[in-house]
Structure formats: structure tokens, C-alpha cells
């Protein structure tokens, strides 16, 4: 029984990691209908920026976090300018490849700048590195921070999309850019800020997650694949779906590892998704797309 | 129209021609220079074994050149990337031999790409000294032109098991990566266990990017394993140790040369006192922060300002020292044969890097390093935990 | 010069390469031909038929493992094992057509990606069959009865196979099948309304690309003498996509150009040693930004007489344009479309 509790709790804490990544992906997709394949690397750069500021330059935690988020926001805007806007009209494949190009540039740059410092860099946790007790299980305090952050981000975005004007602008732009432009929404600015916000979320996530996942140039890719899978499972257009997808992927992985075998841990997410998409072609909470003629 | 045809023909021909090697260089030796090639991953997740080892080698060459070179010739390093993939290894080795035309190769960062490249190397007869890859198949069965200064997977895996048994462990477990790197050690480990008629109580897998080891730790705890043989990279190891501590599980952890930087491992785990019952094998027992390593710290800083001295640099340096020694012994009239003979003559050579002396015993064994140096972590510092020499 | 002349020159140069090149260059030239085959197959599926699939590298791997394992485990001759490998990849590829009926766009991309990851996992973990991670050596086929070395022998075999597959792709694209593909890609529902059987043509597209990738895979063990799972990972997949985008999606010659150029660039990239990733990313980005329709577009405009009739660049799929189309349809039907 304790084993099951631990597997579930671990599934939730690792799921929270995936959920945070998925949230960034979904936010960008909701407005632009594009998946930013460099999202993982934006995450990674945010983490390294924070590392440079907090560990190397020895700035205190909160300013480092804020500056790292600002830096990620800037890189996100750059991505929009360089990859998305010029290629929007050429189709999905071109945009995807451009974001892939950016991901390589970012990864290579990180390797050159920070790669020689060590294989996996440690980042200090927000509170304490010791495990804490919740009910009858122990978890790392940072895992709790990440889980709370994921929920907080989700609530903020859900509220944002539902209630604020800016949120409605973004949804309007996604569903009908021409009409949105006609009613005076500055479409290209919406796209730009969306990329920025998605990247900022990635950067903030990285700083929170880095004590658990460690920092290295390849961290972006591994997390992105799982986060992307989680986002699609939850439905690419749904903010709560990102959380649900993330938690589901996390839990399923742990259950597979615990009850079938640890060799199944890494691949179980993909097997589930392959089959889930057959039954639910747009994910669990995804909106049934309009068939385009 | 016709002129376009001509121009395009020429362009295509030049394009193809650009790939064709031009040059009539000798086999890597001129009167002022010896070209030594190296291949390994220069980018990607395991670039430490390629790029960083090569950086160390370059620092060594820099020092040797400053001191006058070898019989008046300067050493030049030619790097090729193998992307840690068999396709890349074959391409890199072909390029070094037929295009860059190097005298000898000192490298081999990844086991699978080096294994794939072995037939090519054997066919060409070029001297090859391995510095990082551990797969046994690279140097065994022995080939007259292949030597290794790196501990092989078999040596390390056997040593890990031996240590566990010497510590009177009753229940041995394995946690391994099942990628190419992990397999090259996992198989000899299983063989060693079979030879001793021991069944591991638990055999778990982790992946190189895994963020949580709770499922693995739970399994290990359930079986009551008191010694865990770690065939994983630092990140999964750190994550596993952290989550085991969380569960209150404290077995004897036995690592290998992929986990050599113990202060860094302690930081990666985060929880103080995590490495109390942890030992690992060090290719190079010295830590980059030791006082004796000051010279190398400076050299690396000078050549590569963004880097700090790391164990991977030291691995390149240690192996390079053996190569340099053999080059010296081969004399001013340098040929590949003389170099190979010189390599074979190296007995009890002390590098100050490897824990034991380097002894090559062709034709029986070209695995020149049989000394396993153990390290542990205490009082905030890595410490030696003995040297085992197998034969 | 016309695109035909370009192809003739290229393949003539490739035919002559073994005479002037060293072993390294021969190896690269052979790889170039394998990638041309891969790019052709992927372009048929993505560029012509519009199916955003990410399983090409996995098909490549299945073809390679099929051919290699039949030789190593069952002792079959290469000349039997190789076609079997290709057919295996084709069969498995065809199965992917079924999810393609239900999914499109980014969802299809992820489903095929998940399949590719699963294939990798199988290759890594089914060790009793596949030898697992790290791979295994495969004996190269013997050409001594023809008096050439194995390297040269397989080079010429690849050369012939590449030309045959190129010609075949050409025919397919000009035929009714090709037109059905393009119709499917541009306006799926309209194509269906006009009688294009989606299942049949999607299955054909997946089968073809699976066969092409599988054939390239079948040649792979003969060229390298070694097979391992790492050669068929996501980076391979990205490489294949990059080839068709750089060369030109929806263009046969574009596939050839993209493949050749990228293989050449990758070898040139070796010079950059540590900054490889940055240069690769920058080049990819630059190509996509400045020639989003591929180099073929540039050649069409600037080389007189190029006249590639088969470059069916898809018209805009941007959210904006589709939104307008939706509006029109919704307005005329008086309700949301489903």
C-alpha cells in the first residue's frame, strides 16, 4: 500500500515537471496553432541564465529568477520575430524546422558557454534540500514547490484566458486572425507576446525545476518530448488539459515502472499516447477541430 | 544555354571534388610535425568523453611542444567528431586515416562508435590508443595496432562486484542504463555474477535523463539489497541516491568511472551526508582541485578560458602521456612500426595520473591499465579508498 | 540548364567518384545516395501527400535491422535479406496509414513520433533478437566474383538502386496517384468529395515512403558493416525533414538537391568541431527563412530552362487563410462545419 502511495505521489511530482513544460507549449499553441520545438531549449537557457546569475555572479535568488525570466521572455520574442512571423504563411513544416534550427543554436551556445564547467550542474533549491513528510510519504520540498507552481500557473492562465481582455484577444486571434485584425486586435503583437510569455513560463519553470533535474545543455530536449506528449494527451488547446496530461504521463510512468518493470518507465508514455490518440484524436480535453475544407 | 551547362558541370564537379582529398602528405610525420588524430563526441550529451578529453590532450601537447617537442617535432592534434554513433565513428576514422592522414590515433570517446570503427582501424594498420571507451571488444581479441590505457568494462564491472563481496554484501543489486554505454558494462557484469554463482536480488533500469528514482529505490528496498552496483551516469545516480535517502534506504553504493567527480555528485544529490556509503572507481584518482593539479588548471584556463579543469581533461592527459612516451622511445626516425614496438615496451610506466603503472603486454594483452583506483567522499573531500590491481 | 541535365551530371559524377576518391569520400558519396532515397520517400509522404509524419527514421531502422538480422541470425544471403528488410519496413509503414485517417497536423506528428520512440525502445530492449544497444557488426556482401572490393561493389549497387527509385518516384508523381496525393494534401475534404479514396491513397503514401526508407535501410548494413539503434533516432528524423525542406517539398529534384547538399554540409560541418550544433542550427534557420519553398524555387527562378514542372508547392495553410475558408463554408451552410 505504501508502495502504491509512493508511486502515485512520485507520479504527481514528476507529472508536475511535465505539466509545467506542457503549459508553456499549450499557451503558445492556443494563440498561434504552432508548437515551438525550441521550447525545451528556452527552458534550458532560462535555467542557465539563473545559474550564471545566482551561482556564478552570486546574485540573490529572487532577482536571479526574475532576470532569468526576463531573459527567457526576450529570447521568446526573438523566436517569434525570427522563426514564426516570417514563416507563418509558408506552413507548419517550415515553422517547425525553423524552431528546430533555433533549438540547435541555443543548445550549441549553452554547450560552448557552460559545457566545460561540469557534466550536470547543481542548482540550489528554494527552501531546503532535505526531504519533508506529507502524510505517510516523504517528498523533496522542491517537488512541492514545483507542484504548487504548476497549479498556480494553470490557475493564472485559465483565469487569464477566461476573464481578461488580453486573454480573449489571444483566443480570438487563434480562431480567426482575419476577423481579429478586422476588429482592431493587433495580431502580430499578440503572437509576439504569446511567444514571450510561453518562453517566460519555460524560464521560470526551469529555475524551479533545476534543483531536481540538474542543469545541462540537453535537459531541454528530454523534458520537451515528455512535455509535448503530455500537452497532446491533454489536448493542445486546453490549459487544464496540460496539467491533466502532465500528471497522467507522470503517474502512468511510475505505475508501469513499479508494477511491470523499470524497463517500461521511459516508453510507457509513448505507448499510451499512441493508443489514446486513436480513441481521442484531439486529446482528452482538446477541442474537436473544425475539419478544414 | 551551353555556357550554363558548362558552368554547372564545373560547379558540380568542384563540389564533388571538394570532397576528394588532395595532398600527398606522408603518414602524418614531417620533419617538424607529428599529426595525432582523435575522435569522439564533440557535441551532444556525452561530449565530455570526446571534446573535454581532447582538450586535455591538447593541453598536454601544448606543454610538450613548449618543452621542445619530441625529437624536434611538434605535436599537432587533429579532432574529428563521431557524434557517439557507429556511423559517425566509421566516418571519423576514415577521415582521419585517408583524408587528414594522421600518424596515429589517440582517442575513442564512445564505446559503440569505437567498436564500429575497429574493423576499419585494423584494416588500415594505423596505431590506435584508446583513452575513454571501455567496451572490451575494442581491444580484445588483441590487434597488433590497438592499445588501450582505459580500464575496460570487464575490469571495472568485475572490480565493482569484487568490492561488494569484499565488503561482505549478502544481497547484490544492479541498476543500469540499457543504452549502448550501459550495455557494454552490463553484459560483463552479468557474466561476472554468473561466474560467482550469484543472482542479483534486483536488476533495474534507469535512463540517462531520468528525473526521479523512487520507483527503482522502492524495488531495491523491497528486496533488501545491501550493495547496489551502479552502472549509470551521474544524473541517474544522483537522483537514485537522493530518492533512496528520502525513503530512508542506505545501501552501499558502488559506482564506476562515469561517476568520478564526487564533490559534484554530492552537490547534485543535494542532501548533506548523501555519499557516506559510496565508493566509485576513478580513472584518475586526483581531483581537479588538488594542489598537484595546479599546472593543468592553468593550462586549461589558458587554452580554453570558458572551461575549468575536469576529470575528463585528466583522462585525455593521462593517456596522452603514454603516447608521448612511446613516441619518444620510437626515436627520431619515426615510423608506425617503431611506435607500436615502443608501445609494447611500456612496462611499469608511472604517469602520476592513473592509479597504477601502465604495462602493455603484447601480444597477449594490449589492455595496459589494470589498476582500479577507488575513491570515496568524506569531510567534504574526495579520498582514496585503495587500489585494486587485477590481472 | 534543365533539371534533367542537372540530374544527369550529378549521377555521372557519382558514377565516376570511385575512380578519383579515397575511401572516406567514397563512403560519404554512398551515404549521399542513401539519403537521396530517404528524402525521395519522405517527400512523397510529406511534400506531396501532405501527411506530417515523423516515422521515417524508424522505417529506415526497420529496413536496416530487417536486412541485417536476417543475415546474422538466420544466415540468409544479403541479396535475399535486403529486399525482405525493405518490404518489412513497407508493411509496418502502411499500418501507420490507419491513425493517419483520424489524425492530422500536429496530432499525427506526435502519434508518429510516439511510434518512432517505441520502435527505438524495441530495438534497444528486445536484445534476444536485436542485440540491443550498441549494435552489432554485419558482414559486408562479397563482390569478389566481380573483381571489386565490398566498398565499391555496394557503391555501384546503391547507385543503380537510387536511379531506379528516382525514376519510379518521378512516374508516381506524374501519374494519377501523384495527383491524388496533391489533392489530398491541399484540400482533403474536397478531394474526398471528388472521389479520392483517402484510405487507399494514404496507405499508398505511407507504403511508398516506408518502402523507400526501408530500401535505404537495407543498403545501410552493407555500406557500414555495422547496425545500431543510435543511427535511427530523432536527430536522423530531423535530418530527413531538413533535407526535404531545404531542397523543396513537393519536388523530386528538390529531394535530390536537399539530400546531397545536407550530406555535404554535414561533412563540412566537421570542420567546426565544437560549434557544430550552432552552425547547423544557423544554417537550417537561414535556409528556411530565405528559401522556405526550398532551393528548387530559387533555381526555378534564376536558372533559365530549369522548368521543373513537378514542384507542387502547397498553397498557404496559414491559420488566416483557413479561417477565411471556414467562414465561407459556415456562412453558406448556416452552421459550424464538422
mmCIF file with all atom_site columns, C-alpha atoms in Angstrom, chain A residues 192-264:
data_model
loop_
_atom_site.group_PDB
_atom_site.id
_atom_site.type_symbol
_atom_site.label_atom_id
_atom_site.label_alt_id
_atom_site.label_comp_id
_atom_site.label_asym_id
_atom_site.label_entity_id
_atom_site.label_seq_id
_atom_site.pdbx_PDB_ins_code
_atom_site.Cartn_x
_atom_site.Cartn_y
_atom_site.Cartn_z
_atom_site.occupancy
_atom_site.B_iso_or_equiv
_atom_site.pdbx_formal_charge
_atom_site.auth_seq_id
_atom_site.auth_comp_id
_atom_site.auth_asym_id
_atom_site.auth_atom_id
_atom_site.pdbx_PDB_model_num
ATOM 1  C CA . UNK A 1 192 ? 4.864  38.176 -30.191 1.00 0.00 ? 192 UNK A CA 1
ATOM 2  C CA . UNK A 1 193 ? 3.761  38.426 -26.593 1.00 0.00 ? 193 UNK A CA 1
ATOM 3  C CA . UNK A 1 194 ? 2.479  34.897 -26.668 1.00 0.00 ? 194 UNK A CA 1
ATOM 4  C CA . UNK A 1 195 ? 5.863  33.559 -27.600 1.00 0.00 ? 195 UNK A CA 1
ATOM 5  C CA . UNK A 1 196 ? 7.399  35.756 -24.969 1.00 0.00 ? 196 UNK A CA 1
ATOM 6  C CA . UNK A 1 197 ? 5.044  34.554 -22.266 1.00 0.00 ? 197 UNK A CA 1
ATOM 7  C CA . UNK A 1 198 ? 5.481  30.915 -23.256 1.00 0.00 ? 198 UNK A CA 1
ATOM 8  C CA . UNK A 1 199 ? 9.219  31.323 -23.021 1.00 0.00 ? 199 UNK A CA 1
ATOM 9  C CA . UNK A 1 200 ? 8.945  33.165 -19.723 1.00 0.00 ? 200 UNK A CA 1
ATOM 10 C CA . UNK A 1 201 ? 6.921  30.307 -18.285 1.00 0.00 ? 201 UNK A CA 1
ATOM 11 C CA . UNK A 1 202 ? 9.621  27.943 -19.532 1.00 0.00 ? 202 UNK A CA 1
ATOM 12 C CA . UNK A 1 203 ? 12.350 30.012 -17.933 1.00 0.00 ? 203 UNK A CA 1
ATOM 13 C CA . UNK A 1 204 ? 10.563 30.232 -14.603 1.00 0.00 ? 204 UNK A CA 1
ATOM 14 C CA . UNK A 1 205 ? 9.851  26.511 -14.686 1.00 0.00 ? 205 UNK A CA 1
ATOM 15 C CA . UNK A 1 206 ? 13.487 25.772 -15.287 1.00 0.00 ? 206 UNK A CA 1
ATOM 16 C CA . UNK A 1 207 ? 14.619 27.705 -12.258 1.00 0.00 ? 207 UNK A CA 1
ATOM 17 C CA . UNK A 1 208 ? 12.126 25.894 -10.081 1.00 0.00 ? 208 UNK A CA 1
ATOM 18 C CA . UNK A 1 209 ? 12.871 22.512 -11.560 1.00 0.00 ? 209 UNK A CA 1
ATOM 19 C CA . UNK A 1 210 ? 16.639 22.786 -11.843 1.00 0.00 ? 210 UNK A CA 1
ATOM 20 C CA . UNK A 1 211 ? 17.348 21.579 -8.294  1.00 0.00 ? 211 UNK A CA 1
ATOM 21 C CA . UNK A 1 212 ? 15.514 18.370 -9.172  1.00 0.00 ? 212 UNK A CA 1
ATOM 22 C CA . UNK A 1 213 ? 16.530 17.821 -12.771 1.00 0.00 ? 213 UNK A CA 1
ATOM 23 C CA . UNK A 1 214 ? 20.021 19.349 -12.744 1.00 0.00 ? 214 UNK A CA 1
ATOM 24 C CA . UNK A 1 215 ? 21.228 21.687 -15.467 1.00 0.00 ? 215 UNK A CA 1
ATOM 25 C CA . UNK A 1 216 ? 22.913 20.589 -18.647 1.00 0.00 ? 216 UNK A CA 1
ATOM 26 C CA . UNK A 1 217 ? 22.553 21.587 -22.285 1.00 0.00 ? 217 UNK A CA 1
ATOM 27 C CA . UNK A 1 218 ? 20.492 18.530 -23.165 1.00 0.00 ? 218 UNK A CA 1
ATOM 28 C CA . UNK A 1 219 ? 17.904 18.883 -20.393 1.00 0.00 ? 219 UNK A CA 1
ATOM 29 C CA . UNK A 1 220 ? 15.613 20.799 -22.729 1.00 0.00 ? 220 UNK A CA 1
ATOM 30 C CA . UNK A 1 221 ? 15.134 18.071 -25.249 1.00 0.00 ? 221 UNK A CA 1
ATOM 31 C CA . UNK A 1 222 ? 14.320 15.239 -22.870 1.00 0.00 ? 222 UNK A CA 1
ATOM 32 C CA . UNK A 1 223 ? 11.773 17.277 -20.959 1.00 0.00 ? 223 UNK A CA 1
ATOM 33 C CA . UNK A 1 224 ? 10.300 18.746 -24.117 1.00 0.00 ? 224 UNK A CA 1
ATOM 34 C CA . UNK A 1 225 ? 9.485  15.348 -25.591 1.00 0.00 ? 225 UNK A CA 1
ATOM 35 C CA . UNK A 1 226 ? 7.601  14.325 -22.473 1.00 0.00 ? 226 UNK A CA 1
ATOM 36 C CA . UNK A 1 227 ? 6.016  17.743 -22.070 1.00 0.00 ? 227 UNK A CA 1
ATOM 37 C CA . UNK A 1 228 ? 4.892  17.741 -25.692 1.00 0.00 ? 228 UNK A CA 1
ATOM 38 C CA . UNK A 1 229 ? 3.450  14.275 -25.283 1.00 0.00 ? 229 UNK A CA 1
ATOM 39 C CA . UNK A 1 230 ? 1.645  15.415 -22.145 1.00 0.00 ? 230 UNK A CA 1
ATOM 40 C CA . UNK A 1 231 ? 0.288  18.514 -23.878 1.00 0.00 ? 231 UNK A CA 1
ATOM 41 C CA . UNK A 1 232 ? -1.075 16.498 -26.777 1.00 0.00 ? 232 UNK A CA 1
ATOM 42 C CA . UNK A 1 233 ? -2.555 13.911 -24.440 1.00 0.00 ? 233 UNK A CA 1
ATOM 43 C CA . UNK A 1 234 ? -4.370 16.637 -22.549 1.00 0.00 ? 234 UNK A CA 1
ATOM 44 C CA . UNK A 1 235 ? -5.406 18.422 -25.688 1.00 0.00 ? 235 UNK A CA 1
ATOM 45 C CA . UNK A 1 236 ? -3.200 21.070 -27.186 1.00 0.00 ? 236 UNK A CA 1
ATOM 46 C CA . UNK A 1 237 ? -5.776 23.809 -26.798 1.00 0.00 ? 237 UNK A CA 1
ATOM 47 C CA . UNK A 1 238 ? -6.583 23.230 -23.170 1.00 0.00 ? 238 UNK A CA 1
ATOM 48 C CA . UNK A 1 239 ? -4.740 24.793 -20.261 1.00 0.00 ? 239 UNK A CA 1
ATOM 49 C CA . UNK A 1 240 ? -6.200 22.408 -17.665 1.00 0.00 ? 240 UNK A CA 1
ATOM 50 C CA . UNK A 1 241 ? -5.525 19.679 -20.209 1.00 0.00 ? 241 UNK A CA 1
ATOM 51 C CA . UNK A 1 242 ? -1.816 20.413 -19.949 1.00 0.00 ? 242 UNK A CA 1
ATOM 52 C CA . UNK A 1 243 ? -1.876 19.734 -16.223 1.00 0.00 ? 243 UNK A CA 1
ATOM 53 C CA . UNK A 1 244 ? -4.011 16.642 -16.595 1.00 0.00 ? 244 UNK A CA 1
ATOM 54 C CA . UNK A 1 245 ? -1.836 15.366 -19.407 1.00 0.00 ? 245 UNK A CA 1
ATOM 55 C CA . UNK A 1 246 ? 1.313  16.006 -17.431 1.00 0.00 ? 246 UNK A CA 1
ATOM 56 C CA . UNK A 1 247 ? 0.064  14.312 -14.296 1.00 0.00 ? 247 UNK A CA 1
ATOM 57 C CA . UNK A 1 248 ? -1.269 11.376 -16.278 1.00 0.00 ? 248 UNK A CA 1
ATOM 58 C CA . UNK A 1 249 ? 2.035  10.835 -18.038 1.00 0.00 ? 249 UNK A CA 1
ATOM 59 C CA . UNK A 1 250 ? 3.876  11.063 -14.743 1.00 0.00 ? 250 UNK A CA 1
ATOM 60 C CA . UNK A 1 251 ? 1.576  8.654  -12.941 1.00 0.00 ? 251 UNK A CA 1
ATOM 61 C CA . UNK A 1 252 ? 1.415  6.140  -15.767 1.00 0.00 ? 252 UNK A CA 1
ATOM 62 C CA . UNK A 1 253 ? 5.200  6.064  -15.985 1.00 0.00 ? 253 UNK A CA 1
ATOM 63 C CA . UNK A 1 254 ? 5.584  5.325  -12.310 1.00 0.00 ? 254 UNK A CA 1
ATOM 64 C CA . UNK A 1 255 ? 2.855  2.711  -12.251 1.00 0.00 ? 255 UNK A CA 1
ATOM 65 C CA . UNK A 1 256 ? 4.400  0.985  -15.232 1.00 0.00 ? 256 UNK A CA 1
ATOM 66 C CA . UNK A 1 257 ? 7.820  1.077  -13.607 1.00 0.00 ? 257 UNK A CA 1
ATOM 67 C CA . UNK A 1 258 ? 6.519  -0.134 -10.301 1.00 0.00 ? 258 UNK A CA 1
ATOM 68 C CA . UNK A 1 259 ? 4.185  -2.867 -11.424 1.00 0.00 ? 259 UNK A CA 1
ATOM 69 C CA . UNK A 1 260 ? 5.532  -4.030 -14.756 1.00 0.00 ? 260 UNK A CA 1
ATOM 70 C CA . UNK A 1 261 ? 9.221  -3.257 -14.607 1.00 0.00 ? 261 UNK A CA 1
ATOM 71 C CA . UNK A 1 262 ? 11.582 -0.347 -14.599 1.00 0.00 ? 262 UNK A CA 1
ATOM 72 C CA . UNK A 1 263 ? 12.464 -1.011 -18.239 1.00 0.00 ? 263 UNK A CA 1
ATOM 73 C CA . UNK A 1 264 ? 8.983  0.161  -19.134 1.00 0.00 ? 264 UNK A CA 1
#
